[in-house]
Amino acid sequence: MKDKKQKQLDEYRVQHIGKPLTTGQGRTIANDRELLKAGERGPTLHEDWQYFEKITHFVHEEEPERVVHARGYSAHGEFECYKSMKHVTKANFLQESGKKTPLTIRFSTVQGPRGSYDTARDLRCQGVKLYTEEGNYDLTTIAMPVLINFDAMKFPDAMHAYQSKQDDDIPTATGAHDKFWDYVANNPEAVHMVTWIMSDRGVLRSYRHMESWSINTYTFVNEQGKATYVRFVWKPVLGVESFLQEEAIKIGGIDPDFHRKDLREAIDRGAYPEYELGVQLIPVEDEHKYDIDVLDPTKFWPEELIPVEIIGKMTLNRNIENYHTESEQVAFNPANVVPGIDFSNDPVLQGRLVAYHSAQLYRIGPNFQQLPINKPVCPFHNNQRRGPMRYRIDVDHVNYHNNSLADNTPHETPIDEGGYEHYPKEVGARTTRKRIDSANDYFSQTRIFWNSLTPVEKMHTIEAFSYQLGNVMDESVRQQNVNLLANVDVELASTVADNIGVARPSGSHVPVSDSYPSLSQFNTPPSAYTKKVGVLIGNGFNDQEVTEVLQFFDEQKVFYDIISERLGFVTGANGGKIKVNKTFLTSGPYLVDSVYVVGGNTPNEKRFKQNVLEFVNMAYKLYKPLGIATTGQSMIAPTDSENLVGVVMAANSTNFKQDFVTAIAQSRFWDRDMGSGPASQGMSGITK
């Protein structure tokens, strides 16, 4: 059953199949292929109104892309409230268990333009527009719990430094250049968020594995007028998983739309992405109880000290049908709140309340809120009447307040009848441009984050710093950043220094030993659900064995691609046929989470074995699970000295399909000895 928003959008959906071609005015067209000319070889005529309409629409049809978050993708879904939160907020959509609210979501990267790629190491953002009965509520979050700057005044500087250089517009979708790292070195409050981006969090496996935080501190207000500070977090039901840096870079070239495709495929196949909404609550009277300032957006609220209360779940259950109208034109603004949700004095939030509306006016125009994707499901009335692309036909002529001609309507709504009331917070102070002293502690929480990472996560973070700073040409900038990192961890800074050719730092890190398990994504429970397996297969496979494994994949909702030399079908030893949907040219080990080596024969036996060899070696190097069918073992004959952790062989397993799925759930096998194992030796027995 469709929700209110989808029913509303149905009014705007148009199907063109089987219909005659017309102009925008409805005039039927006899020839849409040639210009109107003076003779077959003559010049074109200015009176060709048909061409004029077609070409002018084309050259004007793209509105300016977002300055940040330009590359994004959307889906539709619903939010279900788990339990009443009326004790802290009067927001209608949080009043009762089971209440459902339709929504639209947009995921995005930050640095790259619209034509960049999905898997870049970047900060990812998520905007959720909830179409509530009290108006639209926009909850905007990012994939880290901290921001790069303490005050909104610095945001343009951070983004100018982060984006591509002005002289050559290079690089795309990465901050691996002098300008950005010069900013980091000279604005040390940036080091906290940058360390998160350099961790595995910066190269997410998919949008479906994305945890995201509101960063900013908002205020819940209940019916009694009592205020509570709140931060929001979306926790993916699948858990948090990431690519390796090598995978993320390679996928960016092989399949720049990887995250978009992954999201669409999951929804199309009924594996709806789910995210539970958590809140961290602090009574306003307790705001000075903690070592950090709770309004500081460069600091996280530790879950171990301020517990996350799960209050509902978002389910994405419908793909968009038109990218432009449902993703490009969706417009978010943290100022779009409903009664029961208000703002704090968070200095970044205060700046955002101005910036977003102005950005949408520039991009889409003064009537952007009337576009179908932005239109509330509840009635809306005001005295705005004009402007380009006005949708509504306002038939009353009174467009001011107060008035007597229309009985002073549209009228105000009293607070006790649901009118929005701003929380009456105290603001008595002298005007100033100073910042709070605690905001200048740049390293304590960064050190806590570093302490909370596993050795594998630390290794990946060192690699990311080394890669990014290794692309910085200015030696002074490289040295400054190493010196800065020494405040976080001397070993981290020294290792990076060795890798990028500068002197080791002489300083020492801050004396903080705290760590929090919630900060490591390696605490995600293992799951094979919707992981993708690359099935490497030729003719002559064991029909029963392979069919049972693929059926078990289907039962467990494990996705798979059937990969062979060419599209069409492969035939088993007993005549069974399996459809091939990918070839070695259109797939690769970077695009799957694990590999099932079935083997077999093909017209070009040598080339087939070579492709399997390359596929398996890279998957092994990337720590991915490998499943070896009985017919695949003839291609893979590892020696006793090789590390086979995460390699499941049908010939050695009494319950191969379950053992393999268990390995798939684990995702990576970090304890492989990469110095002496099959990856370094090319799985030595493969080509026998």
XYZ file of C-alpha atoms in Angstrom:
688
model
C 0.000 0.000 0.000
C 1.416 3.378 -0.990
C 2.041 6.049 1.635
C 0.656 9.571 1.434
C 3.730 10.952 -0.301
C 3.769 8.322 -3.049
C 0.054 8.905 -3.687
C 0.789 12.620 -3.965
C 3.677 12.015 -6.361
C 1.434 9.799 -8.509
C -0.377 12.995 -9.588
C 2.844 14.115 -11.279
C 4.012 10.806 -12.770
C 3.511 10.593 -16.535
C 3.928 7.568 -18.814
C 4.932 8.486 -22.396
C 5.033 5.040 -23.993
C 2.524 4.738 -26.839
C 1.749 8.465 -26.898
C 2.212 10.894 -29.853
C 5.154 13.303 -29.751
C 4.135 16.927 -29.119
C 5.641 20.289 -28.200
C 5.342 21.626 -24.678
C 2.086 23.283 -25.746
C 0.627 20.008 -26.967
C 1.126 20.569 -30.686
C 1.704 17.250 -32.485
C 4.986 16.875 -34.383
C 5.304 15.366 -37.855
C 9.106 15.452 -38.141
C 11.466 15.528 -35.129
C 14.596 14.664 -37.106
C 15.448 17.585 -39.414
C 15.662 21.354 -39.107
C 13.338 23.566 -41.135
C 15.484 24.761 -44.065
C 15.202 26.819 -47.251
C 15.516 23.833 -49.568
C 17.139 20.506 -48.808
C 20.629 22.042 -48.842
C 19.628 25.537 -47.811
C 20.161 27.516 -44.600
C 17.921 26.967 -41.569
C 15.029 29.305 -40.893
C 14.482 31.336 -37.734
C 10.822 30.464 -37.836
C 11.605 26.872 -36.789
C 9.785 27.234 -33.452
C 9.882 23.463 -32.965
C 13.695 23.387 -32.964
C 13.890 26.580 -30.901
C 11.788 25.035 -28.130
C 13.728 21.773 -28.212
C 17.229 23.268 -28.177
C 16.560 26.048 -25.669
C 15.104 23.528 -23.220
C 18.187 21.361 -23.680
C 20.717 24.121 -23.017
C 18.774 25.341 -19.963
C 17.566 22.071 -18.512
C 20.272 21.628 -15.872
C 20.098 23.859 -12.837
C 23.435 24.718 -11.177
C 24.775 21.731 -9.263
C 25.312 21.912 -5.533
C 28.564 23.561 -4.478
C 29.101 20.630 -2.102
C 27.249 17.304 -2.046
C 26.900 17.557 -5.826
C 27.127 13.803 -6.408
C 24.196 12.117 -4.756
C 21.473 9.550 -5.066
C 18.011 9.095 -3.615
C 15.370 6.580 -2.626
C 11.968 6.607 -0.958
C 10.902 4.887 2.220
C 9.184 5.208 5.545
C 10.041 5.778 9.190
C 8.352 3.724 11.885
C 8.395 4.967 15.473
C 9.275 2.220 17.968
C 8.007 3.946 21.092
C 6.477 7.179 22.251
C 8.918 9.994 22.926
C 6.282 12.401 24.208
C 8.125 12.714 27.510
C 10.839 14.720 25.695
C 9.229 16.017 22.476
C 5.816 16.928 21.146
C 6.886 16.135 17.558
C 3.860 14.345 16.130
C 5.751 11.620 14.251
C 7.390 10.490 17.524
C 4.270 10.315 19.675
C 3.184 6.690 19.373
C 4.618 3.252 18.718
C 3.973 1.974 15.203
C 3.309 5.388 13.655
C 4.705 5.502 10.112
C 5.897 8.576 8.221
C 6.839 8.641 4.497
C 10.249 9.970 3.582
C 12.771 10.627 0.832
C 16.498 10.173 1.385
C 19.516 11.480 -0.517
C 23.041 10.153 -0.003
C 25.984 12.187 -1.239
C 29.727 12.725 -1.241
C 31.169 16.190 -0.545
C 34.249 17.008 -2.583
C 33.627 15.847 -6.133
C 31.288 17.367 -8.724
C 28.226 15.546 -10.006
C 30.343 13.663 -12.537
C 32.833 12.258 -10.025
C 32.668 8.751 -8.542
C 30.893 7.081 -5.636
C 33.707 5.288 -3.830
C 36.131 8.190 -3.346
C 37.624 8.626 0.127
C 35.353 11.377 1.328
C 32.883 12.522 3.901
C 29.461 11.069 3.044
C 26.233 12.797 3.905
C 22.623 11.755 4.227
C 19.556 13.979 4.046
C 16.207 12.562 5.138
C 13.035 14.495 4.366
C 10.170 13.205 6.533
C 6.755 14.226 5.222
C 5.029 14.592 8.589
C 1.484 15.719 9.324
C 2.938 18.941 10.739
C 5.075 19.763 7.710
C 8.408 18.582 6.339
C 11.154 17.687 8.789
C 14.664 17.515 7.298
C 17.170 15.482 9.307
C 20.634 15.919 7.800
C 23.494 13.696 8.982
C 27.055 12.796 7.988
C 29.072 9.561 8.212
C 31.260 10.863 11.058
C 30.195 12.229 14.452
C 32.438 15.316 14.167
C 32.817 18.230 11.764
C 35.932 19.819 10.299
C 35.267 23.267 11.761
C 33.902 24.602 15.036
C 32.228 27.680 13.593
C 30.207 28.135 10.392
C 32.366 31.128 9.492
C 35.147 28.685 8.595
C 33.072 26.362 6.428
C 33.690 28.191 3.093
C 37.437 28.158 3.833
C 37.456 24.425 4.559
C 35.514 23.645 1.387
C 37.567 25.989 -0.792
C 40.684 24.195 0.419
C 39.151 20.735 0.032
C 37.836 21.109 -3.504
C 39.917 20.866 -6.665
C 42.604 23.489 -7.231
C 41.623 26.653 -9.059
C 44.486 26.629 -11.545
C 43.849 23.206 -13.113
C 40.613 21.957 -11.503
C 42.524 18.872 -10.333
C 42.126 16.534 -8.486
C 38.563 15.278 -8.682
C 36.850 13.720 -5.672
C 39.837 13.711 -3.330
C 41.603 15.987 -0.913
C 45.004 14.500 -1.788
C 46.600 17.808 -2.761
C 48.685 20.636 -1.292
C 45.873 23.106 -0.763
C 43.744 20.888 1.474
C 46.587 19.615 3.623
C 47.944 23.138 3.990
C 44.534 24.018 5.426
C 44.632 21.073 7.838
C 48.130 21.933 9.069
C 47.171 25.550 9.722
C 43.700 24.896 11.134
C 44.338 22.135 13.685
C 40.665 21.794 14.648
C 40.369 19.952 11.307
C 42.593 17.048 12.382
C 39.807 15.239 14.252
C 37.432 14.879 11.320
C 40.318 14.285 8.912
C 41.467 11.327 11.010
C 37.966 9.853 10.756
C 38.043 10.311 6.974
C 41.478 8.664 6.778
C 40.115 5.685 8.706
C 38.004 2.970 7.084
C 34.970 5.224 7.616
C 36.126 7.280 4.627
C 35.659 4.433 2.115
C 32.294 2.870 2.929
C 31.279 -0.468 1.379
C 27.836 0.886 0.472
C 25.193 3.375 1.492
C 23.481 0.422 3.132
C 26.430 0.121 5.535
C 26.557 3.815 6.446
C 26.274 4.996 10.037
C 25.615 8.725 10.232
C 25.328 11.382 12.920
C 23.567 14.750 13.120
C 26.847 16.359 14.304
C 24.888 19.337 15.506
C 23.066 19.558 18.798
C 19.321 20.132 18.526
C 16.682 20.605 21.195
C 13.675 18.425 21.957
C 10.787 20.310 23.589
C 7.818 18.530 25.181
C 4.254 19.695 25.807
C 5.256 21.116 29.174
C 7.906 23.320 27.551
C 10.832 21.372 29.002
C 13.896 21.254 26.772
C 16.394 18.437 26.262
C 19.518 18.568 24.130
C 19.575 15.843 21.468
C 21.917 14.438 18.855
C 20.679 11.921 16.288
C 22.379 8.876 14.806
C 21.243 6.459 12.077
C 22.610 2.958 12.676
C 22.470 0.619 9.646
C 20.910 -2.727 10.496
C 23.547 -4.382 8.286
C 26.318 -2.833 10.361
C 29.224 -0.671 9.201
C 31.637 -2.032 6.575
C 34.229 -0.489 4.320
C 36.407 -1.050 1.309
C 40.149 -1.185 1.383
C 41.740 1.933 -0.088
C 42.902 -0.042 -3.126
C 39.383 -1.316 -3.762
C 37.816 2.116 -3.459
C 40.263 3.638 -5.953
C 39.971 0.784 -8.450
C 36.169 0.654 -8.276
C 36.110 4.397 -8.932
C 37.537 3.673 -12.355
C 35.836 0.352 -13.046
C 32.331 1.310 -11.883
C 31.988 4.943 -10.736
C 28.283 4.355 -9.977
C 28.929 1.427 -7.642
C 27.053 2.785 -4.613
C 24.088 3.915 -6.685
C 23.785 0.520 -8.357
C 24.161 -1.284 -5.043
C 21.306 0.714 -3.514
C 19.000 0.219 -6.491
C 19.727 -3.499 -6.727
C 19.011 -4.114 -3.048
C 15.664 -2.299 -3.225
C 14.691 -3.965 -6.513
C 15.407 -7.378 -4.976
C 13.385 -6.672 -1.835
C 16.419 -6.491 0.465
C 15.287 -3.101 1.743
C 18.034 -1.063 3.436
C 17.177 -0.392 7.075
C 18.551 2.098 9.580
C 17.543 2.449 13.205
C 17.257 5.982 14.567
C 19.025 6.587 17.834
C 19.031 9.663 20.045
C 21.477 10.819 22.676
C 19.753 12.980 25.266
C 21.191 15.478 27.737
C 18.928 17.578 29.992
C 19.612 21.257 29.346
C 20.489 21.732 33.000
C 23.293 19.133 32.613
C 25.019 20.763 29.656
C 28.156 21.603 31.712
C 28.416 18.145 33.251
C 30.869 16.770 30.676
C 34.520 17.335 29.785
C 33.467 18.561 26.347
C 31.081 21.350 25.462
C 27.941 19.586 24.226
C 27.421 22.334 21.620
C 30.839 21.785 20.012
C 30.382 20.121 16.567
C 34.059 19.103 16.413
C 33.500 16.745 19.386
C 31.465 13.534 19.562
C 29.220 12.464 22.419
C 30.650 9.092 23.540
C 27.960 6.421 23.499
C 29.541 4.844 26.544
C 28.879 8.044 28.530
C 25.735 9.298 26.814
C 23.843 6.166 25.694
C 22.121 5.920 22.338
C 18.413 5.222 22.727
C 16.933 3.514 19.647
C 13.521 5.051 18.916
C 12.560 3.970 15.391
C 13.561 2.518 12.054
C 13.851 3.857 8.512
C 13.210 1.416 5.659
C 14.042 2.306 2.050
C 11.523 0.417 -0.074
C 11.157 2.240 -3.385
C 13.628 3.417 -5.988
C 13.314 6.799 -7.617
C 11.927 6.873 -11.160
C 13.455 10.146 -12.323
C 16.857 11.197 -11.042
C 16.429 14.887 -11.868
C 13.040 15.449 -10.274
C 13.481 13.128 -7.299
C 17.184 13.547 -6.455
C 18.597 16.662 -8.111
C 15.593 18.789 -7.138
C 15.117 17.507 -3.604
C 16.070 20.375 -1.305
C 17.113 19.919 2.324
C 17.418 22.483 5.080
C 18.130 21.812 8.790
C 15.821 24.764 9.503
C 12.893 22.597 8.366
C 11.745 21.391 11.775
C 8.367 20.618 13.327
C 6.878 21.564 16.711
C 8.820 19.751 19.411
C 12.205 20.083 17.658
C 14.242 23.280 17.995
C 17.809 24.475 17.690
C 20.686 24.908 20.087
C 23.408 27.563 20.036
C 25.723 25.177 18.204
C 27.760 27.669 16.106
C 27.779 25.489 12.991
C 24.062 24.757 13.205
C 23.320 28.457 13.571
C 25.216 29.114 10.339
C 23.546 26.249 8.492
C 20.101 27.657 9.234
C 20.912 30.520 6.856
C 23.009 28.755 4.221
C 20.723 25.979 3.009
C 17.687 28.045 2.085
C 19.849 30.504 0.198
C 21.529 27.635 -1.686
C 18.184 26.212 -2.813
C 16.950 29.622 -3.948
C 20.040 29.953 -6.118
C 19.864 26.419 -7.513
C 16.150 25.945 -8.098
C 14.404 29.286 -7.634
C 11.987 30.935 -5.192
C 9.274 28.306 -5.621
C 11.450 25.231 -5.024
C 9.254 24.133 -2.131
C 6.338 23.630 -4.536
C 8.200 21.007 -6.555
C 6.565 17.585 -6.090
C 9.528 16.064 -4.240
C 9.653 18.972 -1.767
C 5.928 19.546 -1.367
C 4.543 18.724 2.107
C 1.765 16.154 2.402
C -0.089 18.446 4.799
C -1.867 21.609 3.553
C 0.256 24.755 3.313
C -0.855 28.358 2.892
C 0.998 31.665 2.945
C 1.087 35.046 1.247
C 3.800 34.229 -1.263
C 2.354 34.533 -4.763
C 4.920 35.182 -7.482
C 8.321 34.147 -8.786
C 9.547 31.955 -11.662
C 8.018 28.493 -12.099
C 5.100 29.151 -9.767
C 3.045 25.939 -9.676
C 0.018 26.959 -7.678
C -2.767 29.057 -9.086
C -3.687 31.244 -6.121
C -7.214 32.472 -6.782
C -7.575 34.868 -3.846
C -6.212 38.392 -4.297
C -5.350 39.186 -0.670
C -1.690 38.395 -0.109
C -0.763 40.282 3.026
C -1.162 40.108 6.786
C -2.964 41.643 8.671
C -6.095 42.122 6.561
C -9.855 42.475 6.830
C -10.855 41.599 3.266
C -10.096 37.908 3.851
C -10.914 37.921 7.567
C -7.148 38.049 8.299
C -6.462 34.722 6.621
C -4.335 32.752 6.119
C -4.435 32.989 9.904
C -1.877 32.340 12.608
C -2.199 29.158 14.659
C -2.093 29.565 18.447
C 0.671 27.644 20.177
C -1.819 25.565 22.168
C -3.373 24.458 18.868
C -0.097 23.358 17.312
C 1.534 26.579 16.153
C 5.308 26.369 16.162
C 6.874 27.842 19.290
C 10.569 28.587 19.613
C 12.025 27.412 22.883
C 12.620 30.537 25.037
C 16.329 29.947 25.663
C 18.369 32.563 27.464
C 20.653 34.701 25.295
C 21.815 37.342 27.753
C 25.459 38.036 26.894
C 27.690 40.575 25.213
C 28.107 40.265 21.454
C 31.476 38.786 20.562
C 33.361 36.776 17.951
C 35.187 34.689 20.558
C 34.920 30.921 20.839
C 34.613 28.678 23.877
C 37.961 27.648 25.353
C 37.266 23.889 25.238
C 36.950 24.069 21.446
C 40.717 24.598 21.326
C 41.388 21.082 22.610
C 41.959 19.629 19.158
C 43.656 16.381 20.081
C 42.104 14.645 23.111
C 39.117 13.191 21.283
C 41.194 12.498 18.173
C 43.526 10.505 20.411
C 40.521 8.625 21.867
C 39.386 7.734 18.356
C 42.866 6.480 17.475
C 43.039 4.451 20.705
C 39.680 2.861 19.840
C 40.788 1.476 16.478
C 41.939 -2.102 16.025
C 45.483 -2.745 14.724
C 44.051 -3.432 11.253
C 42.095 -0.169 11.283
C 45.199 1.704 12.408
C 47.199 0.166 9.570
C 44.569 1.289 7.052
C 44.524 4.795 8.541
C 48.308 5.065 8.265
C 48.075 3.941 4.623
C 45.429 6.590 3.927
C 47.465 9.396 5.515
C 50.530 8.203 3.613
C 48.674 8.082 0.308
C 47.060 11.501 0.725
C 50.141 13.287 2.046
C 52.276 11.406 -0.442
C 50.457 13.332 -3.163
C 51.375 16.668 -1.558
C 54.201 18.311 -3.494
C 55.252 20.896 -0.925
C 57.664 19.327 1.574
C 56.889 21.970 4.195
C 53.193 21.099 4.118
C 54.016 17.404 4.497
C 56.265 18.150 7.458
C 53.697 20.414 9.117
C 51.069 17.678 8.953
C 53.394 15.058 10.417
C 54.178 17.452 13.264
C 50.446 17.968 13.771
C 49.745 14.217 13.825
C 52.331 13.748 16.565
C 49.812 15.326 18.941
C 47.462 12.424 18.156
C 49.995 9.581 18.145
C 53.757 9.696 17.770
C 53.995 6.248 16.182
C 51.317 7.196 13.645
C 53.136 10.417 12.792
C 56.562 8.759 12.630
C 55.396 5.972 10.336
C 53.706 8.454 8.010
C 56.845 10.628 8.072
C 58.977 7.687 6.948
C 56.502 6.905 4.158
C 56.371 10.441 2.756
C 60.021 11.398 3.055
C 60.079 13.978 5.857
C 61.658 14.098 9.301
C 60.090 12.257 12.174
C 58.407 14.643 14.644
C 60.029 15.468 17.945
C 56.829 16.127 19.877
C 54.668 13.750 21.913
C 50.983 12.929 21.827
C 48.444 14.132 24.361
C 48.334 11.999 27.527
C 44.927 10.402 26.896
C 44.395 6.659 27.260
C 40.609 6.414 26.962
C 39.034 4.304 24.214
C 35.449 3.440 23.297
C 34.343 0.226 21.557
C 31.540 2.091 19.755
C 34.111 3.965 17.642
C 35.486 0.862 15.926
C 33.413 -0.453 13.057
C 35.077 -3.846 13.527
C 32.522 -4.511 16.258
C 29.874 -4.949 13.555
C 28.316 -8.439 13.875
C 29.122 -10.694 10.881
C 26.406 -11.092 8.259
C 26.255 -12.635 4.791
C 22.949 -10.911 4.001
C 23.147 -9.191 0.564
C 26.911 -9.746 0.258
C 27.835 -10.391 -3.379
C 29.645 -13.494 -4.600
C 31.448 -13.754 -7.927
C 30.781 -17.259 -9.324
C 33.609 -18.176 -11.721
C 32.217 -20.911 -13.916
C 32.606 -22.750 -17.207
C 30.930 -25.788 -18.762
C 30.984 -29.248 -17.203
C 30.290 -28.196 -13.603
C 28.666 -30.501 -11.040
C 24.967 -29.716 -11.574
C 23.703 -30.852 -8.190
C 26.487 -29.327 -6.129
C 26.410 -25.914 -7.768
C 22.600 -25.747 -7.896
C 22.366 -26.499 -4.177
C 24.906 -23.798 -3.357
C 23.144 -21.164 -5.492
C 19.773 -22.102 -3.996
C 21.263 -21.722 -0.529
C 22.573 -18.287 -1.540
C 19.037 -17.341 -2.579
C 17.597 -18.583 0.715
C 20.167 -16.585 2.692
C 19.708 -13.494 0.494
C 23.321 -13.712 -0.640
C 23.593 -11.975 -4.014
C 25.792 -13.353 -6.775
C 27.007 -12.725 -10.309
C 27.552 -15.649 -12.684
C 30.886 -14.830 -14.368
C 32.338 -16.587 -17.386
C 34.111 -15.927 -20.674
C 30.998 -14.771 -22.520
C 27.346 -13.996 -21.875
C 24.729 -16.653 -22.519
C 24.584 -19.971 -20.675
C 27.037 -22.482 -19.226
C 26.079 -26.156 -19.250
C 26.725 -28.643 -16.464
C 27.926 -32.226 -16.743
C 24.311 -33.445 -16.588
C 22.925 -30.834 -18.974
C 21.780 -28.194 -16.478
C 22.083 -24.613 -17.663
C 22.953 -21.469 -15.709
C 22.649 -17.997 -17.209
C 25.810 -15.903 -17.275
C 25.203 -12.238 -16.417
C 28.810 -11.005 -16.217
C 32.053 -11.685 -18.051
C 35.640 -11.259 -16.922
C 35.604 -8.021 -18.918
C 32.568 -6.574 -17.114
C 33.316 -7.805 -13.595
C 36.326 -8.177 -11.351
C 37.440 -9.091 -7.829
C 36.955 -5.492 -6.641
C 33.220 -5.619 -7.399
C 32.355 -8.684 -5.301
C 32.687 -9.519 -1.629
C 33.801 -13.117 -2.137
C 34.555 -15.629 -4.890
C 33.085 -19.079 -5.627
C 35.455 -20.963 -7.948
C 33.408 -23.551 -9.822
C 35.802 -23.959 -12.743
C 34.924 -26.006 -15.799
C 35.898 -25.754 -19.419
C 35.462 -23.092 -22.083
C 36.449 -22.804 -25.771
C 39.570 -20.885 -24.717
C 40.778 -23.031 -21.837
C 44.080 -21.215 -21.322
C 42.470 -17.786 -21.203
C 39.745 -19.002 -18.839
C 42.291 -20.356 -16.352
C 44.315 -17.158 -16.591
C 41.238 -15.061 -15.808
C 40.394 -17.272 -12.836
C 43.999 -17.007 -11.623
C 43.969 -13.203 -11.725
C 40.525 -13.018 -10.106
C 41.357 -15.383 -7.247
C 44.786 -13.932 -6.514
C 43.413 -10.406 -6.162
C 40.449 -11.549 -4.046
C 42.872 -13.385 -1.779
C 45.120 -10.336 -1.539
C 42.078 -8.284 -0.501
C 41.412 -10.769 2.339
C 38.120 -11.933 0.810
C 36.552 -15.384 1.369
C 37.053 -18.013 -1.318
C 34.818 -21.031 -1.909
C 36.241 -23.840 -4.054
C 33.830 -26.287 -5.710
C 34.904 -29.872 -6.366
C 35.303 -29.019 -10.044
C 37.269 -25.917 -9.122
C 39.849 -27.768 -7.068
C 41.532 -29.052 -10.222
C 42.431 -25.418 -10.934
C 43.588 -24.631 -7.393
C 46.063 -26.966 -5.730
C 47.638 -24.984 -2.877
C 50.738 -26.256 -1.110
C 50.924 -27.071 2.593
C 52.899 -23.892 3.247
C 50.133 -21.605 2.020
C 47.802 -19.794 4.386
C 44.294 -20.991 3.539
C 42.358 -19.115 6.227
C 39.072 -18.045 4.674
C 39.419 -20.570 1.819
C 36.594 -23.139 2.020
C 36.886 -26.256 -0.138
C 33.915 -28.427 -1.007
C 36.127 -31.512 -1.070
C 37.134 -30.959 2.562
C 33.813 -29.785 4.004
C 30.843 -31.899 5.049
C 28.574 -28.855 4.870
C 30.272 -26.695 2.263
C 27.408 -24.318 1.519
C 26.955 -23.371 5.188
C 30.683 -23.143 5.850
C 31.129 -20.902 2.824
C 28.262 -18.595 3.805
C 29.751 -18.354 7.305
C 33.026 -17.249 5.709
C 31.153 -14.766 3.512
C 29.587 -13.296 6.650
C 33.018 -12.638 8.126
C 33.887 -10.561 5.025
C 37.665 -10.346 5.552
C 40.356 -12.647 6.899
C 42.956 -10.260 8.255
C 45.173 -12.991 9.722
C 46.397 -14.162 6.326
C 50.157 -13.969 6.107
C 50.487 -11.668 3.131
C 54.264 -12.085 3.018
C 54.370 -15.826 2.341
C 50.855 -16.917 1.460
C 49.076 -17.594 -1.817
C 48.600 -13.927 -2.626
C 52.316 -13.324 -2.866
C 52.938 -16.587 -4.684
C 49.937 -16.391 -6.989
C 48.107 -19.359 -5.376
C 50.916 -21.438 -6.782
C 48.915 -24.452 -7.833
C 46.302 -22.594 -9.857
C 47.748 -23.034 -13.296
C 48.674 -26.698 -13.163
